[in-house]
Amino acid sequence: MNSDNKDLDPEYEIVIGLEVHAELATESKLFCSCSAKFGAGPNENVCPACAGMPGFPAVTNKKAIELGIAAGLVTNSKITPVITFDKKNYFYPDLPAGYQVTQWFAPICRSGWIEIETANGKKKITLKQIHIEEDAGKLVHDARTDTTLVDFNRTSVPLAEIVSNPDFRSADEVIAYLEKLRSLLSFAGVSGCKMQEGSMRCDVNISVRKPGTQQLGTRTEIKNMASLKAITAAIAYESQRHIDALETGFEVLIQQTRGWDENSGVTFPMREKENATDYRYFPNPELMPIQISDDWINKVRAGLPETAQDKYKRMTEKLGLPASDCKVITASLRLSQIFDGTTACYNNPKEALGWIIMELLSIAKSNNIDEDNIEIDCQKFAKIMELVNAGAINRSIGKKILIKVMEEGIDPVKYIEENKLSMVSDSALIDETIKALLQEDKKSISDYRNGNKKVFGYFIGKAMKSLGGKADPKIVNARLEYWLSQE
């Protein structure tokens, strides 16, 4: 079975629903004051309350509720006036209390929608609900010692689970939805949505049926998908597995939860899929209902920052910047922050856009830095652009200084002074350098005058090198043209 097969049998229709778990961007956990930040040492951020010890009262994190309201606002959802928390009973080794606190009877948001766009056009994906719940811990399997360790740092970190209806009919639609949802949540400050850190994960519910059939096929759920590439491959494999089972009869499809093996490119059974009755939901008597007033909703709405869509519109229509470059900037919260930060210090949006696209992303890529993790002092970055634009240094020197700013945090002005990197604009010195080079290479001059225009670039390179890369390229070009035109 080929997991890379993207062409679904036309006699079947794929039906997909998603459950996206996004960690809410709070400083502390959902029901205690332990840090919710990623990257701490094993079991460093754990207290008796989030470790499930009895007798420790839970206190709901107000910020988590506000972020849940924000998630509802950006997904066009209805906010529930009175929400409650409930207990979902099941045992996992990384769930120390033996149950998960979630929202079953009164989730914070219902009946939302998100518009996506693929090659086939625009489509509205409807949401069943968004509910807030606590995360479980993390199991760490050590193959060397054949043991499994547990890290409870993630236990009780607040999650927003965004549950879609089964509206997806292709992997392309799924990816477009996840990218749009990531943009909405990250720009609103709801979640960092960093899949590589596990702060955004996805469960894929999938079935197939004959086109035109109303009844859904047997559903399987692929758990804890954490990359768009893996999600695409898993959907291709699992949909083909369903079709093969229906066509050949060699395998009986059952409702089950499956995992994804990245190395072999296949899904594998984990357990039979539970239903609501298996979880024995009941209201959590330790947590009081929370009333969400219209005033509270309006306050959250007023505090929402500019969306990616609004930023794109502003950049293209008001600032007149290229649409393709603006798409790159508005696809990433971090790049948008850098753009805004640099233009606040140096009001030249065109220069800022060019430097981010051409230089900053190039440096990040060569150093294997994800764009969401780029660290740069926007004030220093803006100063480099200003110095280049003013002719104090050339762009090549500017890029080298940018690397130094990113790696060492140097002060650009001081660094230029200490290393004598200011632009050489002395025409007499440039003339002297060019004449010396031409004097040394009469053959290349002859080649140029006989039509070999590549020689011009050869001389420009030699001249710039002789001048330490600090000359103004415009002056060097002009003076070289002059001297090559002399008999």
PDB file of N, CA and C in Angstrom, residues 319-387:
ATOM      1  N   LEU A 319      -0.246  50.223   1.714  1.00  0.00           N
ATOM      2  CA  LEU A 319       1.192  50.437   1.548  1.00  0.00           C
ATOM      3  C   LEU A 319       1.677  50.111   0.139  1.00  0.00           C
ATOM      4  N   GLY A 320       0.848  49.431  -0.663  1.00  0.00           N
ATOM      5  CA  GLY A 320       1.204  49.141  -2.048  1.00  0.00           C
ATOM      6  C   GLY A 320       2.339  48.156  -2.212  1.00  0.00           C
ATOM      7  N   LEU A 321       2.463  47.194  -1.294  1.00  0.00           N
ATOM      8  CA  LEU A 321       3.560  46.216  -1.339  1.00  0.00           C
ATOM      9  C   LEU A 321       3.161  44.988  -2.155  1.00  0.00           C
ATOM     10  N   PRO A 322       4.141  44.259  -2.710  1.00  0.00           N
ATOM     11  CA  PRO A 322       3.841  43.095  -3.556  1.00  0.00           C
ATOM     12  C   PRO A 322       3.043  42.027  -2.809  1.00  0.00           C
ATOM     13  N   ALA A 323       1.996  41.516  -3.444  1.00  0.00           N
ATOM     14  CA  ALA A 323       1.101  40.555  -2.807  1.00  0.00           C
ATOM     15  C   ALA A 323       1.821  39.267  -2.408  1.00  0.00           C
ATOM     16  N   SER A 324       2.715  38.778  -3.280  1.00  0.00           N
ATOM     17  CA  SER A 324       3.397  37.510  -2.995  1.00  0.00           C
ATOM     18  C   SER A 324       4.266  37.614  -1.739  1.00  0.00           C
ATOM     19  N   ASP A 325       4.975  38.737  -1.581  1.00  0.00           N
ATOM     20  CA  ASP A 325       5.811  38.927  -0.393  1.00  0.00           C
ATOM     21  C   ASP A 325       4.954  39.127   0.853  1.00  0.00           C
ATOM     22  N   CYS A 326       3.834  39.828   0.691  1.00  0.00           N
ATOM     23  CA  CYS A 326       2.943  40.064   1.833  1.00  0.00           C
ATOM     24  C   CYS A 326       2.335  38.756   2.340  1.00  0.00           C
ATOM     25  N   LYS A 327       2.101  37.827   1.431  1.00  0.00           N
ATOM     26  CA  LYS A 327       1.583  36.510   1.844  1.00  0.00           C
ATOM     27  C   LYS A 327       2.583  35.795   2.736  1.00  0.00           C
ATOM     28  N   VAL A 328       3.862  35.917   2.406  1.00  0.00           N
ATOM     29  CA  VAL A 328       4.907  35.285   3.225  1.00  0.00           C
ATOM     30  C   VAL A 328       4.919  35.894   4.619  1.00  0.00           C
ATOM     31  N   ILE A 329       4.861  37.217   4.696  1.00  0.00           N
ATOM     32  CA  ILE A 329       4.905  37.904   5.988  1.00  0.00           C
ATOM     33  C   ILE A 329       3.691  37.570   6.839  1.00  0.00           C
ATOM     34  N   THR A 330       2.497  37.614   6.247  1.00  0.00           N
ATOM     35  CA  THR A 330       1.278  37.405   7.023  1.00  0.00           C
ATOM     36  C   THR A 330       0.970  35.941   7.277  1.00  0.00           C
ATOM     37  N   ALA A 331       1.778  35.047   6.730  1.00  0.00           N
ATOM     38  CA  ALA A 331       1.604  33.619   7.035  1.00  0.00           C
ATOM     39  C   ALA A 331       2.271  33.261   8.359  1.00  0.00           C
ATOM     40  N   SER A 332       3.068  34.174   8.909  1.00  0.00           N
ATOM     41  CA  SER A 332       3.807  33.911  10.147  1.00  0.00           C
ATOM     42  C   SER A 332       3.636  35.084  11.118  1.00  0.00           C
ATOM     43  N   LEU A 333       3.193  34.775  12.309  1.00  0.00           N
ATOM     44  CA  LEU A 333       3.065  35.813  13.330  1.00  0.00           C
ATOM     45  C   LEU A 333       4.416  36.451  13.614  1.00  0.00           C
ATOM     46  N   ARG A 334       5.467  35.649  13.696  1.00  0.00           N
ATOM     47  CA  ARG A 334       6.787  36.187  14.036  1.00  0.00           C
ATOM     48  C   ARG A 334       7.291  37.141  12.958  1.00  0.00           C
ATOM     49  N   LEU A 335       7.137  36.782  11.682  1.00  0.00           N
ATOM     50  CA  LEU A 335       7.574  37.671  10.609  1.00  0.00           C
ATOM     51  C   LEU A 335       6.759  38.954  10.603  1.00  0.00           C
ATOM     52  N   SER A 336       5.481  38.846  10.920  1.00  0.00           N
ATOM     53  CA  SER A 336       4.635  40.038  10.997  1.00  0.00           C
ATOM     54  C   SER A 336       5.097  40.957  12.115  1.00  0.00           C
ATOM     55  N   GLN A 337       5.474  40.357  13.245  1.00  0.00           N
ATOM     56  CA  GLN A 337       5.977  41.151  14.367  1.00  0.00           C
ATOM     57  C   GLN A 337       7.280  41.856  13.997  1.00  0.00           C
ATOM     58  N   ILE A 338       8.146  41.168  13.274  1.00  0.00           N
ATOM     59  CA  ILE A 338       9.413  41.772  12.855  1.00  0.00           C
ATOM     60  C   ILE A 338       9.157  42.911  11.873  1.00  0.00           C
ATOM     61  N   PHE A 339       8.227  42.701  10.939  1.00  0.00           N
ATOM     62  CA  PHE A 339       7.888  43.758   9.974  1.00  0.00           C
ATOM     63  C   PHE A 339       7.366  44.993  10.702  1.00  0.00           C
ATOM     64  N   ASP A 340       6.445  44.790  11.620  1.00  0.00           N
ATOM     65  CA  ASP A 340       5.887  45.923  12.362  1.00  0.00           C
ATOM     66  C   ASP A 340       6.939  46.595  13.228  1.00  0.00           C
ATOM     67  N   GLY A 341       7.813  45.777  13.845  1.00  0.00           N
ATOM     68  CA  GLY A 341       8.845  46.322  14.726  1.00  0.00           C
ATOM     69  C   GLY A 341       9.863  47.164  13.984  1.00  0.00           C
ATOM     70  N   THR A 342      10.271  46.704  12.808  1.00  0.00           N
ATOM     71  CA  THR A 342      11.285  47.453  12.049  1.00  0.00           C
ATOM     72  C   THR A 342      10.691  48.714  11.422  1.00  0.00           C
ATOM     73  N   THR A 343       9.458  48.629  10.921  1.00  0.00           N
ATOM     74  CA  THR A 343       8.854  49.827  10.309  1.00  0.00           C
ATOM     75  C   THR A 343       8.496  50.878  11.356  1.00  0.00           C
ATOM     76  N   ALA A 344       8.311  50.438  12.601  1.00  0.00           N
ATOM     77  CA  ALA A 344       8.080  51.409  13.677  1.00  0.00           C
ATOM     78  C   ALA A 344       9.343  52.208  13.962  1.00  0.00           C
ATOM     79  N   CYS A 345      10.508  51.587  13.738  1.00  0.00           N
ATOM     80  CA  CYS A 345      11.794  52.261  13.986  1.00  0.00           C
ATOM     81  C   CYS A 345      12.311  52.992  12.747  1.00  0.00           C
ATOM     82  N   TYR A 346      11.962  52.486  11.578  1.00  0.00           N
ATOM     83  CA  TYR A 346      12.425  53.079  10.318  1.00  0.00           C
ATOM     84  C   TYR A 346      11.274  52.970   9.329  1.00  0.00           C
ATOM     85  N   ASN A 347      10.590  54.057   9.101  1.00  0.00           N
ATOM     86  CA  ASN A 347       9.342  54.042   8.342  1.00  0.00           C
ATOM     87  C   ASN A 347       9.598  53.907   6.839  1.00  0.00           C
ATOM     88  N   ASN A 348       9.994  52.703   6.459  1.00  0.00           N
ATOM     89  CA  ASN A 348      10.216  52.405   5.047  1.00  0.00           C
ATOM     90  C   ASN A 348       9.749  50.965   4.809  1.00  0.00           C
ATOM     91  N   PRO A 349       8.435  50.760   4.681  1.00  0.00           N
ATOM     92  CA  PRO A 349       7.880  49.401   4.566  1.00  0.00           C
ATOM     93  C   PRO A 349       8.462  48.596   3.410  1.00  0.00           C
ATOM     94  N   LYS A 350       8.724  49.251   2.275  1.00  0.00           N
ATOM     95  CA  LYS A 350       9.276  48.525   1.126  1.00  0.00           C
ATOM     96  C   LYS A 350      10.644  47.947   1.441  1.00  0.00           C
ATOM     97  N   GLU A 351      11.513  48.756   2.070  1.00  0.00           N
ATOM     98  CA  GLU A 351      12.843  48.283   2.452  1.00  0.00           C
ATOM     99  C   GLU A 351      12.735  47.150   3.482  1.00  0.00           C
ATOM    100  N   ALA A 352      11.870  47.316   4.474  1.00  0.00           N
ATOM    101  CA  ALA A 352      11.702  46.304   5.520  1.00  0.00           C
ATOM    102  C   ALA A 352      11.259  44.984   4.927  1.00  0.00           C
ATOM    103  N   LEU A 353      10.281  45.037   4.014  1.00  0.00           N
ATOM    104  CA  LEU A 353       9.779  43.817   3.380  1.00  0.00           C
ATOM    105  C   LEU A 353      10.886  43.117   2.601  1.00  0.00           C
ATOM    106  N   GLY A 354      11.639  43.897   1.821  1.00  0.00           N
ATOM    107  CA  GLY A 354      12.719  43.319   1.028  1.00  0.00           C
ATOM    108  C   GLY A 354      13.793  42.677   1.881  1.00  0.00           C
ATOM    109  N   TRP A 355      14.175  43.342   2.960  1.00  0.00           N
ATOM    110  CA  TRP A 355      15.219  42.803   3.831  1.00  0.00           C
ATOM    111  C   TRP A 355      14.758  41.528   4.541  1.00  0.00           C
ATOM    112  N   ILE A 356      13.511  41.492   4.958  1.00  0.00           N
ATOM    113  CA  ILE A 356      13.004  40.290   5.638  1.00  0.00           C
ATOM    114  C   ILE A 356      12.957  39.114   4.670  1.00  0.00           C
ATOM    115  N   ILE A 357      12.407  39.345   3.481  1.00  0.00           N
ATOM    116  CA  ILE A 357      12.251  38.268   2.495  1.00  0.00           C
ATOM    117  C   ILE A 357      13.599  37.799   1.956  1.00  0.00           C
ATOM    118  N   MET A 358      14.452  38.750   1.554  1.00  0.00           N
ATOM    119  CA  MET A 358      15.689  38.402   0.862  1.00  0.00           C
ATOM    120  C   MET A 358      16.846  38.061   1.796  1.00  0.00           C
ATOM    121  N   GLU A 359      16.948  38.743   2.907  1.00  0.00           N
ATOM    122  CA  GLU A 359      18.125  38.571   3.755  1.00  0.00           C
ATOM    123  C   GLU A 359      17.828  37.783   5.033  1.00  0.00           C
ATOM    124  N   LEU A 360      16.859  38.240   5.803  1.00  0.00           N
ATOM    125  CA  LEU A 360      16.594  37.610   7.096  1.00  0.00           C
ATOM    126  C   LEU A 360      16.201  36.142   6.946  1.00  0.00           C
ATOM    127  N   LEU A 361      15.275  35.848   6.034  1.00  0.00           N
ATOM    128  CA  LEU A 361      14.842  34.459   5.843  1.00  0.00           C
ATOM    129  C   LEU A 361      15.965  33.598   5.269  1.00  0.00           C
ATOM    130  N   SER A 362      16.808  34.199   4.428  1.00  0.00           N
ATOM    131  CA  SER A 362      17.949  33.463   3.870  1.00  0.00           C
ATOM    132  C   SER A 362      18.930  33.053   4.977  1.00  0.00           C
ATOM    133  N   ILE A 363      19.213  33.995   5.880  1.00  0.00           N
ATOM    134  CA  ILE A 363      20.115  33.702   7.003  1.00  0.00           C
ATOM    135  C   ILE A 363      19.511  32.641   7.909  1.00  0.00           C
ATOM    136  N   ALA A 364      18.210  32.771   8.199  1.00  0.00           N
ATOM    137  CA  ALA A 364      17.533  31.799   9.060  1.00  0.00           C
ATOM    138  C   ALA A 364      17.569  30.400   8.442  1.00  0.00           C
ATOM    139  N   LYS A 365      17.302  30.323   7.141  1.00  0.00           N
ATOM    140  CA  LYS A 365      17.289  29.027   6.458  1.00  0.00           C
ATOM    141  C   LYS A 365      18.671  28.377   6.471  1.00  0.00           C
ATOM    142  N   SER A 366      19.709  29.165   6.218  1.00  0.00           N
ATOM    143  CA  SER A 366      21.073  28.609   6.195  1.00  0.00           C
ATOM    144  C   SER A 366      21.520  28.126   7.565  1.00  0.00           C
ATOM    145  N   ASN A 367      20.871  28.632   8.624  1.00  0.00           N
ATOM    146  CA  ASN A 367      21.199  28.218   9.986  1.00  0.00           C
ATOM    147  C   ASN A 367      20.146  27.277  10.590  1.00  0.00           C
ATOM    148  N   ASN A 368      19.254  26.768   9.719  1.00  0.00           N
ATOM    149  CA  ASN A 368      18.189  25.833  10.146  1.00  0.00           C
ATOM    150  C   ASN A 368      17.347  26.404  11.288  1.00  0.00           C
ATOM    151  N   ILE A 369      17.045  27.707  11.203  1.00  0.00           N
ATOM    152  CA  ILE A 369      16.194  28.357  12.196  1.00  0.00           C
ATOM    153  C   ILE A 369      14.790  28.476  11.626  1.00  0.00           C
ATOM    154  N   ASP A 370      13.810  27.909  12.315  1.00  0.00           N
ATOM    155  CA  ASP A 370      12.419  28.031  11.896  1.00  0.00           C
ATOM    156  C   ASP A 370      12.003  29.497  11.984  1.00  0.00           C
ATOM    157  N   GLU A 371      11.191  29.944  11.036  1.00  0.00           N
ATOM    158  CA  GLU A 371      10.829  31.371  11.002  1.00  0.00           C
ATOM    159  C   GLU A 371      10.109  31.813  12.276  1.00  0.00           C
ATOM    160  N   ASP A 372       9.407  30.882  12.944  1.00  0.00           N
ATOM    161  CA  ASP A 372       8.728  31.232  14.192  1.00  0.00           C
ATOM    162  C   ASP A 372       9.712  31.466  15.337  1.00  0.00           C
ATOM    163  N   ASN A 373      10.956  31.019  15.167  1.00  0.00           N
ATOM    164  CA  ASN A 373      11.952  31.123  16.234  1.00  0.00           C
ATOM    165  C   ASN A 373      13.054  32.132  15.928  1.00  0.00           C
ATOM    166  N   ILE A 374      12.848  32.984  14.929  1.00  0.00           N
ATOM    167  CA  ILE A 374      13.851  33.998  14.596  1.00  0.00           C
ATOM    168  C   ILE A 374      13.925  35.042  15.708  1.00  0.00           C
ATOM    169  N   GLU A 375      15.122  35.266  16.211  1.00  0.00           N
ATOM    170  CA  GLU A 375      15.351  36.284  17.236  1.00  0.00           C
ATOM    171  C   GLU A 375      16.151  37.422  16.620  1.00  0.00           C
ATOM    172  N   ILE A 376      15.594  38.616  16.648  1.00  0.00           N
ATOM    173  CA  ILE A 376      16.277  39.778  16.080  1.00  0.00           C
ATOM    174  C   ILE A 376      15.814  41.037  16.805  1.00  0.00           C
ATOM    175  N   ASP A 377      16.768  41.909  17.091  1.00  0.00           N
ATOM    176  CA  ASP A 377      16.448  43.215  17.665  1.00  0.00           C
ATOM    177  C   ASP A 377      15.967  44.113  16.522  1.00  0.00           C
ATOM    178  N   CYS A 378      14.683  44.424  16.512  1.00  0.00           N
ATOM    179  CA  CYS A 378      14.099  45.173  15.394  1.00  0.00           C
ATOM    180  C   CYS A 378      14.708  46.560  15.243  1.00  0.00           C
ATOM    181  N   GLN A 379      15.093  47.182  16.344  1.00  0.00           N
ATOM    182  CA  GLN A 379      15.691  48.513  16.279  1.00  0.00           C
ATOM    183  C   GLN A 379      17.044  48.458  15.569  1.00  0.00           C
ATOM    184  N   LYS A 380      17.852  47.432  15.877  1.00  0.00           N
ATOM    185  CA  LYS A 380      19.154  47.274  15.225  1.00  0.00           C
ATOM    186  C   LYS A 380      18.986  46.876  13.760  1.00  0.00           C
ATOM    187  N   PHE A 381      17.991  46.022  13.504  1.00  0.00           N
ATOM    188  CA  PHE A 381      17.700  45.622  12.131  1.00  0.00           C
ATOM    189  C   PHE A 381      17.320  46.842  11.298  1.00  0.00           C
ATOM    190  N   ALA A 382      16.460  47.672  11.851  1.00  0.00           N
ATOM    191  CA  ALA A 382      16.039  48.879  11.153  1.00  0.00           C
ATOM    192  C   ALA A 382      17.216  49.819  10.901  1.00  0.00           C
ATOM    193  N   LYS A 383      18.152  49.895  11.857  1.00  0.00           N
ATOM    194  CA  LYS A 383      19.319  50.764  11.705  1.00  0.00           C
ATOM    195  C   LYS A 383      20.186  50.317  10.532  1.00  0.00           C
ATOM    196  N   ILE A 384      20.317  49.008  10.354  1.00  0.00           N
ATOM    197  CA  ILE A 384      21.089  48.484   9.221  1.00  0.00           C
ATOM    198  C   ILE A 384      20.449  48.923   7.908  1.00  0.00           C
ATOM    199  N   MET A 385      19.133  48.777   7.801  1.00  0.00           N
ATOM    200  CA  MET A 385      18.423  49.203   6.587  1.00  0.00           C
ATOM    201  C   MET A 385      18.646  50.688   6.322  1.00  0.00           C
ATOM    202  N   GLU A 386      18.557  51.484   7.373  1.00  0.00           N
ATOM    203  CA  GLU A 386      18.716  52.931   7.250  1.00  0.00           C
ATOM    204  C   GLU A 386      20.116  53.289   6.761  1.00  0.00           C
ATOM    205  N   LEU A 387      21.131  52.617   7.307  1.00  0.00           N
ATOM    206  CA  LEU A 387      22.520  52.892   6.926  1.00  0.00           C
ATOM    207  C   LEU A 387      22.777  52.506   5.476  1.00  0.00           C
TER     208      LEU A 387
END
